[in-house]
XYZ file of N, CA and C in Angstrom:
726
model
N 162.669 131.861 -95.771
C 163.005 133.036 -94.954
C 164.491 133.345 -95.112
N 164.910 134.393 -95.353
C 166.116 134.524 -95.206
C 167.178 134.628 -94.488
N 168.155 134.842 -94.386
C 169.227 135.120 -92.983
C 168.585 136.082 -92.281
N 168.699 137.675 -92.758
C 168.320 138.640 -91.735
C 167.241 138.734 -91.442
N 166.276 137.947 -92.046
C 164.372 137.938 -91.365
C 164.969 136.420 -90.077
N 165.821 135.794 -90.514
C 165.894 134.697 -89.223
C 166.404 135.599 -87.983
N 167.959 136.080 -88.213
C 168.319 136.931 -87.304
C 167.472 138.018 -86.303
N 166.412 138.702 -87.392
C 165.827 139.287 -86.655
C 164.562 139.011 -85.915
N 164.569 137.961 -86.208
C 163.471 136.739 -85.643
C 163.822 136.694 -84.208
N 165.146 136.205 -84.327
C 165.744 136.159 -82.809
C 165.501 137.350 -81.738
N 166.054 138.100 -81.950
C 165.941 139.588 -81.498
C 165.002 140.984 -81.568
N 163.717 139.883 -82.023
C 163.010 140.980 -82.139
C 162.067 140.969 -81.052
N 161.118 142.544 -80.751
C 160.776 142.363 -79.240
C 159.435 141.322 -79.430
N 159.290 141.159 -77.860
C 158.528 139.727 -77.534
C 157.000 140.444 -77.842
N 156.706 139.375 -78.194
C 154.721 139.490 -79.146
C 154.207 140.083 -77.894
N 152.836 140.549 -78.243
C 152.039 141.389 -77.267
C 151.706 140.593 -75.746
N 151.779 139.030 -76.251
C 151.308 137.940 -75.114
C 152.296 138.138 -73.383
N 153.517 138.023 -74.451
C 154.540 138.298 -73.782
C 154.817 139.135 -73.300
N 154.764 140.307 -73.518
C 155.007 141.854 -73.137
C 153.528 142.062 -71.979
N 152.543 141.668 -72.485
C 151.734 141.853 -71.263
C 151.690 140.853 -69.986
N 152.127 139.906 -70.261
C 152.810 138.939 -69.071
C 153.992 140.056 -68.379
N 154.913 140.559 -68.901
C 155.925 141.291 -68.563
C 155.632 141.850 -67.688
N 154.744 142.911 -68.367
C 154.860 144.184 -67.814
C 153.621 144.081 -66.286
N 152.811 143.091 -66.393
C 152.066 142.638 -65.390
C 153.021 142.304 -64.143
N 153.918 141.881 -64.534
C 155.243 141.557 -63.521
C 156.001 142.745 -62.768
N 156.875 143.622 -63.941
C 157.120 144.541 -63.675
C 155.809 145.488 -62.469
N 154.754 145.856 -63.601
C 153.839 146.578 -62.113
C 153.797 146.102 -61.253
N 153.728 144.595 -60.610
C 153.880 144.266 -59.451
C 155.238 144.854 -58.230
N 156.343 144.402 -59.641
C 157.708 144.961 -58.794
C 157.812 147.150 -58.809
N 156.875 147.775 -59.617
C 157.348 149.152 -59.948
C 156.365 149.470 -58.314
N 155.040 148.993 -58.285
C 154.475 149.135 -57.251
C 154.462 149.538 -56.144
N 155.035 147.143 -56.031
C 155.590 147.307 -54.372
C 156.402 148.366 -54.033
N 157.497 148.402 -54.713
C 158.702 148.789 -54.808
C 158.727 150.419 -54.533
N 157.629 151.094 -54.879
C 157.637 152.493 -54.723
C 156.391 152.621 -53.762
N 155.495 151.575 -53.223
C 154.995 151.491 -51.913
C 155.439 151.432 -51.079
N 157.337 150.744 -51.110
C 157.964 150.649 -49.810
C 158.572 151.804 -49.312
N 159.223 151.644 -50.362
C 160.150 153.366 -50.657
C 159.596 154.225 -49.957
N 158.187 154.985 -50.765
C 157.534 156.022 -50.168
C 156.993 156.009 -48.589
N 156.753 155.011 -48.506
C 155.940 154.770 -46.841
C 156.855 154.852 -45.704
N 158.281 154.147 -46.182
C 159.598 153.868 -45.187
C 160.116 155.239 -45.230
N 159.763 155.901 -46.181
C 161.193 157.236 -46.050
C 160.116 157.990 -45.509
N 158.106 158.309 -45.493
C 157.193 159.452 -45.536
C 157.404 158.898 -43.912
N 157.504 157.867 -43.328
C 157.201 157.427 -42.151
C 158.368 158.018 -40.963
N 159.589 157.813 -41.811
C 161.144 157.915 -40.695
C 160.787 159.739 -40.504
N 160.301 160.425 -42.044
C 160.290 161.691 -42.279
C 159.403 162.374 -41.150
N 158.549 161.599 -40.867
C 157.062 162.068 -40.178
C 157.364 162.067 -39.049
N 158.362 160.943 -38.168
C 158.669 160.441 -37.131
C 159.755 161.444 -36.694
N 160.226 161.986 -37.541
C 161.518 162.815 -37.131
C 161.035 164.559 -36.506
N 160.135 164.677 -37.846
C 159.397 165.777 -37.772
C 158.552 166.001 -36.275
N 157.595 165.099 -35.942
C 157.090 164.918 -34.753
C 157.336 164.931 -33.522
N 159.050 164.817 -33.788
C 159.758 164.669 -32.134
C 160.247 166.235 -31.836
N 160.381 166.249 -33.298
C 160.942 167.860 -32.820
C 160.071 168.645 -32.671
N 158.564 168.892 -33.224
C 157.695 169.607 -32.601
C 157.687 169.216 -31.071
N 157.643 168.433 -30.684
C 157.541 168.100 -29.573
C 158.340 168.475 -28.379
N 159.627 168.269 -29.045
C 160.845 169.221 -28.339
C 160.765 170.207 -28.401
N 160.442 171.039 -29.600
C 160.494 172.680 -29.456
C 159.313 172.567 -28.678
N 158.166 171.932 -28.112
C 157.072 172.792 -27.256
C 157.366 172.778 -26.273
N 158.331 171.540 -25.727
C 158.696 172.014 -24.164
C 159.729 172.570 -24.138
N 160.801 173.018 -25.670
C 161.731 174.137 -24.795
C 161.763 175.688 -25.626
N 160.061 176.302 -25.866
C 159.669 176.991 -26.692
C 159.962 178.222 -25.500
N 159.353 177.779 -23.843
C 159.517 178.506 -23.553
C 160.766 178.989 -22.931
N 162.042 178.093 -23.007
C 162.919 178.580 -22.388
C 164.113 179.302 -24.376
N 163.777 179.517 -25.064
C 163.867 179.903 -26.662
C 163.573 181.295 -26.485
N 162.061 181.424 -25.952
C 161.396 182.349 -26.139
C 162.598 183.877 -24.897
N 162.960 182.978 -23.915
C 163.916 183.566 -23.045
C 165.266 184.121 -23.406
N 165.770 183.210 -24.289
C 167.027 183.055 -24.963
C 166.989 184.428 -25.631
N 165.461 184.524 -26.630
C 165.490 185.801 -27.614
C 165.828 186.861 -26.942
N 164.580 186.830 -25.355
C 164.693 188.316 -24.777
C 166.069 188.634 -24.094
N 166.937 188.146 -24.101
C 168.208 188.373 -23.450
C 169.033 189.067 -24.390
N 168.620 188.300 -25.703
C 169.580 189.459 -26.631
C 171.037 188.214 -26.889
N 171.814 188.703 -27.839
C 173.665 188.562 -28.391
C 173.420 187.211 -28.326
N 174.332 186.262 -27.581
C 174.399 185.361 -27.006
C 173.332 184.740 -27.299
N 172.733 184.703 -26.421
C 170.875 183.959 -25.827
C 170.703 183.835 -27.164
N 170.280 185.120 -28.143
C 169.330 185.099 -29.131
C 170.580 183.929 -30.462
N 171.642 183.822 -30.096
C 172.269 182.827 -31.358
C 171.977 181.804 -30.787
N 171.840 181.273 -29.684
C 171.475 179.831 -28.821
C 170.095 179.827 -29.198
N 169.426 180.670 -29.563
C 167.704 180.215 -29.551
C 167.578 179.724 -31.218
N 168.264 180.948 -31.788
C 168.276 180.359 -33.287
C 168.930 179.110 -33.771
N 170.197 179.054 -32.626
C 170.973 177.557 -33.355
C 169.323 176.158 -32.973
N 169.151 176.703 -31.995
C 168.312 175.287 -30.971
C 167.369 174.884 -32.588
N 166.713 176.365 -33.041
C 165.004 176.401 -34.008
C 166.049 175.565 -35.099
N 167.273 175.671 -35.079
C 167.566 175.640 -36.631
C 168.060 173.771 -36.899
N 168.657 173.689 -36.021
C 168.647 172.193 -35.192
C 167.102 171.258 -35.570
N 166.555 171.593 -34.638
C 165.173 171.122 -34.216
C 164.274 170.587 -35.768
N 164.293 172.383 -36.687
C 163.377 172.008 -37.462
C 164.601 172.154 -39.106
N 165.630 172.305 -38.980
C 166.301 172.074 -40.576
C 166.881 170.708 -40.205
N 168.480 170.787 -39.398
C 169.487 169.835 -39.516
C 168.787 168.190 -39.440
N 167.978 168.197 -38.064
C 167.415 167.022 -38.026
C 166.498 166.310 -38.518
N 165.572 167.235 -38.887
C 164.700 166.898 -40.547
C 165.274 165.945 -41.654
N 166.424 166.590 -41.739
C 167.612 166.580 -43.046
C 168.054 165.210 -42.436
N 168.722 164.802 -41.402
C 168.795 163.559 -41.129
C 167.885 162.666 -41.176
N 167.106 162.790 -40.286
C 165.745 161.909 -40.794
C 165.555 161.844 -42.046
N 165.596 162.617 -43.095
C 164.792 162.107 -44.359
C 166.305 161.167 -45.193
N 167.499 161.706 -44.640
C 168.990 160.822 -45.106
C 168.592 159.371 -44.688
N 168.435 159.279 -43.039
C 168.400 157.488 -43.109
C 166.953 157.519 -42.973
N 165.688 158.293 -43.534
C 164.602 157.487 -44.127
C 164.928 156.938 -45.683
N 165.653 157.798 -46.069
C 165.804 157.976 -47.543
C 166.607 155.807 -47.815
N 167.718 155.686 -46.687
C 168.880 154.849 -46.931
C 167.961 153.568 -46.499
N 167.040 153.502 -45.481
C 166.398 152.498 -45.174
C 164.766 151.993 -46.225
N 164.324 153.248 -46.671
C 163.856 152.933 -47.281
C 164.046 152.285 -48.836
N 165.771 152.606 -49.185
C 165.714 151.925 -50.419
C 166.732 150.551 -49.730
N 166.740 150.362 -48.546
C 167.162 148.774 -47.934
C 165.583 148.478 -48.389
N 165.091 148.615 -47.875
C 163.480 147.961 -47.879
C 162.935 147.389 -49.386
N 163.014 148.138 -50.309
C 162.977 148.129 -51.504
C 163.936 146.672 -51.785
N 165.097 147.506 -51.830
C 165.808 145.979 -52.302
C 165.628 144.712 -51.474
N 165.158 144.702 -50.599
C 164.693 143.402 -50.040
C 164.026 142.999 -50.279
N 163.146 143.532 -50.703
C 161.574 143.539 -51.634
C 162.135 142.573 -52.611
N 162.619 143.234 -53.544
C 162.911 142.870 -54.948
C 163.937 141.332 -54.770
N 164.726 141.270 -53.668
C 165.809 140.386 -53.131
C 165.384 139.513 -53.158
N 163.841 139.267 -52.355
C 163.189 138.431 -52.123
C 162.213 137.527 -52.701
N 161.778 138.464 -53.476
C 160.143 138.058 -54.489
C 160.868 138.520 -55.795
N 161.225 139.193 -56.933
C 161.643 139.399 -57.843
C 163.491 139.182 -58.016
N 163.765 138.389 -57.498
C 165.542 138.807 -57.936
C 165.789 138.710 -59.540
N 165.098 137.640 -59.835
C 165.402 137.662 -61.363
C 164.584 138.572 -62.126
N 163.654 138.468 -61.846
C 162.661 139.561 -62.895
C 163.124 141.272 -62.899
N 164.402 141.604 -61.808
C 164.822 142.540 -61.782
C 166.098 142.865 -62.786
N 166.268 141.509 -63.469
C 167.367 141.433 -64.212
C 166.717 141.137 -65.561
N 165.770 140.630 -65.530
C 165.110 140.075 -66.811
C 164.210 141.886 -67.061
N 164.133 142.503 -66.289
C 163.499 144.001 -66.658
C 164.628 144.224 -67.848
N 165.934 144.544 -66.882
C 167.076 145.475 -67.525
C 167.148 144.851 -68.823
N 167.392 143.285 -69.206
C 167.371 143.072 -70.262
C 166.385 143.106 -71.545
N 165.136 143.557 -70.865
C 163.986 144.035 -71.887
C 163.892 145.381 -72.180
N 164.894 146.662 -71.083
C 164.914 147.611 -71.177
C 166.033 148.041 -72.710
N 166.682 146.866 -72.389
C 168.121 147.314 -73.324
C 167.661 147.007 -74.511
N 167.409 146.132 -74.885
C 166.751 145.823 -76.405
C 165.620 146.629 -76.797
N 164.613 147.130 -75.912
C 164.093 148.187 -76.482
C 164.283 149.508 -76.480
N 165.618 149.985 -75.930
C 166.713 150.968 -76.391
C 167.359 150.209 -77.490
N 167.894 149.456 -78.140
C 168.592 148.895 -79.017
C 167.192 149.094 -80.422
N 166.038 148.675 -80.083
C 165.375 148.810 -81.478
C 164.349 149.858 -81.447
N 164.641 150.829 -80.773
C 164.361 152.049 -81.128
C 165.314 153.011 -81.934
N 166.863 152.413 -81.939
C 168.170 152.738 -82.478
C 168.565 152.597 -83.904
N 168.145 153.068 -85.143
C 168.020 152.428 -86.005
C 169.221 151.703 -86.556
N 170.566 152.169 -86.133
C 172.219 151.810 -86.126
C 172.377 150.314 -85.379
N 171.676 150.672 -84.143
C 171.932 149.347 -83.420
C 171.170 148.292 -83.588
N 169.742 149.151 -84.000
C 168.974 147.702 -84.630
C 169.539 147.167 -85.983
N 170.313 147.601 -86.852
C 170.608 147.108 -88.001
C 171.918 145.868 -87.627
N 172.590 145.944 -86.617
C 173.450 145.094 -85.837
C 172.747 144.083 -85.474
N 171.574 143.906 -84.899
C 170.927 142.561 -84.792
C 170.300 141.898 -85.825
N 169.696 142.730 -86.939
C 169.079 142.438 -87.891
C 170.018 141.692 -88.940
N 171.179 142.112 -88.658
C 172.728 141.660 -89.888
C 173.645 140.792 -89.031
N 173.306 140.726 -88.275
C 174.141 139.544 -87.560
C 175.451 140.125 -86.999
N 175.371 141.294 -86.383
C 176.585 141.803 -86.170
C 176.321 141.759 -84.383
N 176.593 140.767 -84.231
C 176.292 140.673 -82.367
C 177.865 141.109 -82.042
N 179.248 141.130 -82.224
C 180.149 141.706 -81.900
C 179.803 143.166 -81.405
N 179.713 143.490 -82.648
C 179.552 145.597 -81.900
C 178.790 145.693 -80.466
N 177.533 144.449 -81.454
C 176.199 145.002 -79.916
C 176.794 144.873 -78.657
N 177.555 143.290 -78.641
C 177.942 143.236 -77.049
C 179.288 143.672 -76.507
N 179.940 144.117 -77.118
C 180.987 144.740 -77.286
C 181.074 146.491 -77.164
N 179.979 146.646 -77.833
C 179.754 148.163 -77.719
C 178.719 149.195 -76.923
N 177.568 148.740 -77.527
C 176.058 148.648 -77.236
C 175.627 148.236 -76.035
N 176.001 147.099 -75.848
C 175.529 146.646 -73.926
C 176.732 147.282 -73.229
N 177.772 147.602 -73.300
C 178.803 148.432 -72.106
C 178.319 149.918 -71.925
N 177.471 150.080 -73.138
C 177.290 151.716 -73.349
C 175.496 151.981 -72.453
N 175.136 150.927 -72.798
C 173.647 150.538 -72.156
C 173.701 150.467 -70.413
N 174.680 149.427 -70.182
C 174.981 149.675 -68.873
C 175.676 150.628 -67.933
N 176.151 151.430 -68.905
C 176.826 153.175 -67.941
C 175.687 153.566 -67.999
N 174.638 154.027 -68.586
C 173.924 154.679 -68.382
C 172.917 154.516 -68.042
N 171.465 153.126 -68.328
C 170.721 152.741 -67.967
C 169.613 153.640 -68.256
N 169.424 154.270 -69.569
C 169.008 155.612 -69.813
C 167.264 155.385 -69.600
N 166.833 154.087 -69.871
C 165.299 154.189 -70.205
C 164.321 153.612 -69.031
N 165.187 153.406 -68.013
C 164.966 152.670 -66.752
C 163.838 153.296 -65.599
N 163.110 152.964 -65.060
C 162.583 153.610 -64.198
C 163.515 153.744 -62.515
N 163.771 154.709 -62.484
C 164.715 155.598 -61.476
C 164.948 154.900 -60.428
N 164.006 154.085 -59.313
C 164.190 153.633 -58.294
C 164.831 152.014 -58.812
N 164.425 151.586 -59.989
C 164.736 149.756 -60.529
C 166.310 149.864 -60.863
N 166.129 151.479 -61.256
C 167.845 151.795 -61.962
C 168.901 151.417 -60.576
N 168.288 152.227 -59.565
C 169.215 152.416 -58.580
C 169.449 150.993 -57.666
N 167.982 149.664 -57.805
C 168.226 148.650 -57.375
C 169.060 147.472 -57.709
N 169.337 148.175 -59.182
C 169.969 147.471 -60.178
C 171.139 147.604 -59.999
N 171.438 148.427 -59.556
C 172.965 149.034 -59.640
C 173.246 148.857 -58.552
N 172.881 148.496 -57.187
C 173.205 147.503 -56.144
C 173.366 146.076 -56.066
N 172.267 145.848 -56.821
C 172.663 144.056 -57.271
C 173.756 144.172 -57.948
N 174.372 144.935 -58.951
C 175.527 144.436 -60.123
C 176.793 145.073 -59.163
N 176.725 145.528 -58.012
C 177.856 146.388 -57.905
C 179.054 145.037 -57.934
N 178.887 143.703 -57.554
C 179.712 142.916 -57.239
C 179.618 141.936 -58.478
N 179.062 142.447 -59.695
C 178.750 141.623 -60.777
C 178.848 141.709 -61.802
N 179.358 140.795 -61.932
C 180.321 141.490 -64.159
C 179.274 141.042 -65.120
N 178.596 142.112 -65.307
C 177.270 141.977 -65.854
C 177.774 141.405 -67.299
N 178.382 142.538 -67.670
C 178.907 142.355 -69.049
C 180.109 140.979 -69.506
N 180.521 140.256 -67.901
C 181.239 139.029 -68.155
C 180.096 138.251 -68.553
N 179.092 138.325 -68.108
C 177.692 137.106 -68.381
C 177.226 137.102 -69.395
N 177.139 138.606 -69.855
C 176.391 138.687 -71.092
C 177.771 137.534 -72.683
N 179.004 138.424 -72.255
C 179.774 137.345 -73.042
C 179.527 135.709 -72.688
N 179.831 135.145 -71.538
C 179.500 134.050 -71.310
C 178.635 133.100 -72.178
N 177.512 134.489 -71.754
C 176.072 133.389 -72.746
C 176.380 133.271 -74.140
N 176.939 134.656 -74.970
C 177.121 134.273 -75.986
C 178.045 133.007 -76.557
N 178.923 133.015 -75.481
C 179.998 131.899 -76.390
C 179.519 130.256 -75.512
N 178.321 130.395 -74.595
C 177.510 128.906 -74.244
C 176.751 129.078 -75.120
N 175.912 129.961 -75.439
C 174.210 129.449 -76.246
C 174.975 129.371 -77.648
N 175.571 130.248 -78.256
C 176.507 129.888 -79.716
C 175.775 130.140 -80.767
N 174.771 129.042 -81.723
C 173.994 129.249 -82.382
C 172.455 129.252 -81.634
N 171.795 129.160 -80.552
C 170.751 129.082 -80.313
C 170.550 131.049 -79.669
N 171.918 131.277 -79.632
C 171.703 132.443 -78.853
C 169.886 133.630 -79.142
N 169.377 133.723 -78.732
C 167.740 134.514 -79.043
C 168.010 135.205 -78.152
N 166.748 136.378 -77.660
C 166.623 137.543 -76.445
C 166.234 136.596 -75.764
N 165.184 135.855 -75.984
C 164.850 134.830 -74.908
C 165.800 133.866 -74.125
N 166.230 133.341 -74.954
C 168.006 132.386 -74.180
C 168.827 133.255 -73.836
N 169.090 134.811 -74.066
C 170.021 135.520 -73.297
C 169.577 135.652 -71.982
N 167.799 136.430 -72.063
C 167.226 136.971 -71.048
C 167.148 136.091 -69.616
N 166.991 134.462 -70.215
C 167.191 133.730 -69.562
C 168.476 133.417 -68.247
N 169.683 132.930 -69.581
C 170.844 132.884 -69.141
C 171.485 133.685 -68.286
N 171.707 135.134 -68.927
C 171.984 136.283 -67.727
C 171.071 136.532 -66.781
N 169.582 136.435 -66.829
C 168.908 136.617 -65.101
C 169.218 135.723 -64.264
N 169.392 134.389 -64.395
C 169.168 133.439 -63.825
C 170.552 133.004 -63.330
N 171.963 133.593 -64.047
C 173.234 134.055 -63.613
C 173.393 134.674 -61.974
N 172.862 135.847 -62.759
C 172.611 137.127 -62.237
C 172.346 137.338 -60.964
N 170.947 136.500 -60.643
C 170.195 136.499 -59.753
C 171.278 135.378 -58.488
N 172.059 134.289 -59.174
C 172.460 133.709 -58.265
C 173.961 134.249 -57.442
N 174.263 135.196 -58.436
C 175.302 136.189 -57.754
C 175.123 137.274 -56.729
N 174.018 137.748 -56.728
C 173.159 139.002 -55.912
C 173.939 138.520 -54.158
N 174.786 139.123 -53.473
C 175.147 139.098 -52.404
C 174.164 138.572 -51.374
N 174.457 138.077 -50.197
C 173.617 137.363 -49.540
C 173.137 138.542 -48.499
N 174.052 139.901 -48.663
C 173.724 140.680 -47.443
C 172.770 141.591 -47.935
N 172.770 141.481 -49.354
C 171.708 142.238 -49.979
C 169.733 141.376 -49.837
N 169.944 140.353 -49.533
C 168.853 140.020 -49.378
C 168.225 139.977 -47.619
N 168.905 140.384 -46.601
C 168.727 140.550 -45.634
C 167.833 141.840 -45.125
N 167.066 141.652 -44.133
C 165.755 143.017 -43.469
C 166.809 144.495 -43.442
N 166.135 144.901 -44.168
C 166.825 146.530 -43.780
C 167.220 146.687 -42.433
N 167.659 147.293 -42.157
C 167.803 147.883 -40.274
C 167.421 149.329 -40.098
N 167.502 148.860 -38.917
C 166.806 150.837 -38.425
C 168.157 150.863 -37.807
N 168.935 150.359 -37.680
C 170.332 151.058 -36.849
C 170.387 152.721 -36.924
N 170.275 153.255 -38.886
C 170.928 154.439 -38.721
C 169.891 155.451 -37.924
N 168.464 154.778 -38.000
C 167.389 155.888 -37.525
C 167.557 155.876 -36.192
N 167.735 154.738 -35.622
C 167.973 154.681 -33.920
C 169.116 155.793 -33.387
N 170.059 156.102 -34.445
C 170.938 156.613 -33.755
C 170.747 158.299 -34.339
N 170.355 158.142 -35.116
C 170.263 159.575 -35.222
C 168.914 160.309 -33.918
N 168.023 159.219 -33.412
C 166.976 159.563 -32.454
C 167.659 159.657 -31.713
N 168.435 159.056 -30.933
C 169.351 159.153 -29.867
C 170.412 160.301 -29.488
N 170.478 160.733 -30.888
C 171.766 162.009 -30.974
C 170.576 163.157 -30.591
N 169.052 163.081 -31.802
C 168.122 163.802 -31.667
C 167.963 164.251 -29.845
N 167.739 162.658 -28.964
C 167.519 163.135 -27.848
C 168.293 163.684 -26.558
N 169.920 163.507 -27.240
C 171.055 164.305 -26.403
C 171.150 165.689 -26.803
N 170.749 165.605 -27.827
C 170.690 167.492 -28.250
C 169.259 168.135 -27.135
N 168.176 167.151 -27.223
C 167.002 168.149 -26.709
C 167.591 168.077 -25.112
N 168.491 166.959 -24.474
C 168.204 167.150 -22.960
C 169.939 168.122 -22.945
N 170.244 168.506 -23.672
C 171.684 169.724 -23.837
C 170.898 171.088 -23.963
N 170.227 171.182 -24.758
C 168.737 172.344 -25.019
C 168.081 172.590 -23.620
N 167.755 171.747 -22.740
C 166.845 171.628 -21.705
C 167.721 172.343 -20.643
N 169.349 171.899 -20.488
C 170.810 172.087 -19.349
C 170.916 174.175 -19.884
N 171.496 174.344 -21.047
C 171.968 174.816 -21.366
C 170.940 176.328 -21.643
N 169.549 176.146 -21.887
C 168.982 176.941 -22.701
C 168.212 177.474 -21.268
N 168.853 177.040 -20.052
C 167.959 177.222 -18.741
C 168.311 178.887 -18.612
């Protein structure tokens, strides 16, 4: 065998066995992960929505008063509708939106920390050998450019990622020199370096750096308080709209 059939031995993507082990993993984490998401943000959304119907029915009829008065009255009836069913909507779906991707990453915090890192690194190499420039860098033994060039350029952008893993990803690394690890491994593994001993090395890094506050229960703090603001506006509506 020669050098660049060895080289690319190393770096080439993992046999079908492997990839369907993977990706069996991954669906578990793309899943949950967009089961939490969707349910935590459709739920805060639903919950927000609901109070304010509720509010506008008991102060529909003092609205309905506001209109017939005219100037005045009628900008107090429109601010109340516009309140009720835009601004606070819009909040609600902000901290459904913020709690539901707490939820998510706790998810992943908890049951996947590494396999969330071992994704990114299966994502990048198969951006790398779909590249025919960058695959010729692994194939020739040119690991300088790749990690030097190729993984800094991989990690600004995260181009092939699925959207919600991108954004979990990029909470785990905010405190993490992704690209210090990736050097690391190269100058520990040396000659054994493979995708497999990287994928290894950097998840298992990776995973033990992940902040401790990142693995903690989401909170409802921000939803509590936006209900609370929700319910000083309706009993100001109730004083004011008399």
């Amino acid at each position: 065998m020669s050098e660049n059939e060895k080289q690319e031995s190393k770096f080439a993507p993992s046999n079908w066995k492997d990839k369907l082990g993977g990706s069996a993993n991954i669906l578990k984490i793309t899943t949950g992960s967009a089961w939490r998401y969707i349910s935590r943000l459709i739920g805060v959304l639903l919950l927000g929505i609901t109070v304010n119907i509720i509010f506008f029915i008991f102060l529909q009829d003092k609205i309905d008063f506001q209109f017939g008065k005219g100037g005045l009255g009628s900008l107090l009836a429109i601010a109340a509708i516009g309140f009720l069913f835009l601004i606070f909507p819009a909040a609600y779906f902000f901290v459904g939106h913020k709690h539901a991707l707490q939820s998510v990453i706790y998810y992943i915090g908890n049951h996947f920390k590494k396999g969330i890192f071992e994704y990114f690194i299966d994502k990048l190499f198969d951006f790398a050998n779909k590249k025919p420039a960058i695959k010729a860098q692994l194939e020739n033994d040119k690991t300088d450019d790749f990690f030097s060039t190729t993984v800094p350029e991989y990690v600004e952008k995260l181009e092939n990622m699925n959207g919600t893993l991108k954004r979990v990803f990029k909470k785990f690394t905010g405190n993490i020199d992704i690209l210090g690890l990736f050097s690391s491994a190269r100058n520990e593994l040396g000659g054994s370096l493979s995708l497999d001993n990287l994928k290894n090395y950097v998840s298992e890094k990776a995973a033990e750096k992940v902040p401790i506050p990142m693995l903690s229960k989401p909170s409802w703090a921000w939803t509590i308080a936006v209900m609370f603001v929700n319910i000083l506006f309706f009993a100001t509506c109730l004083i004011f709209l008399a």
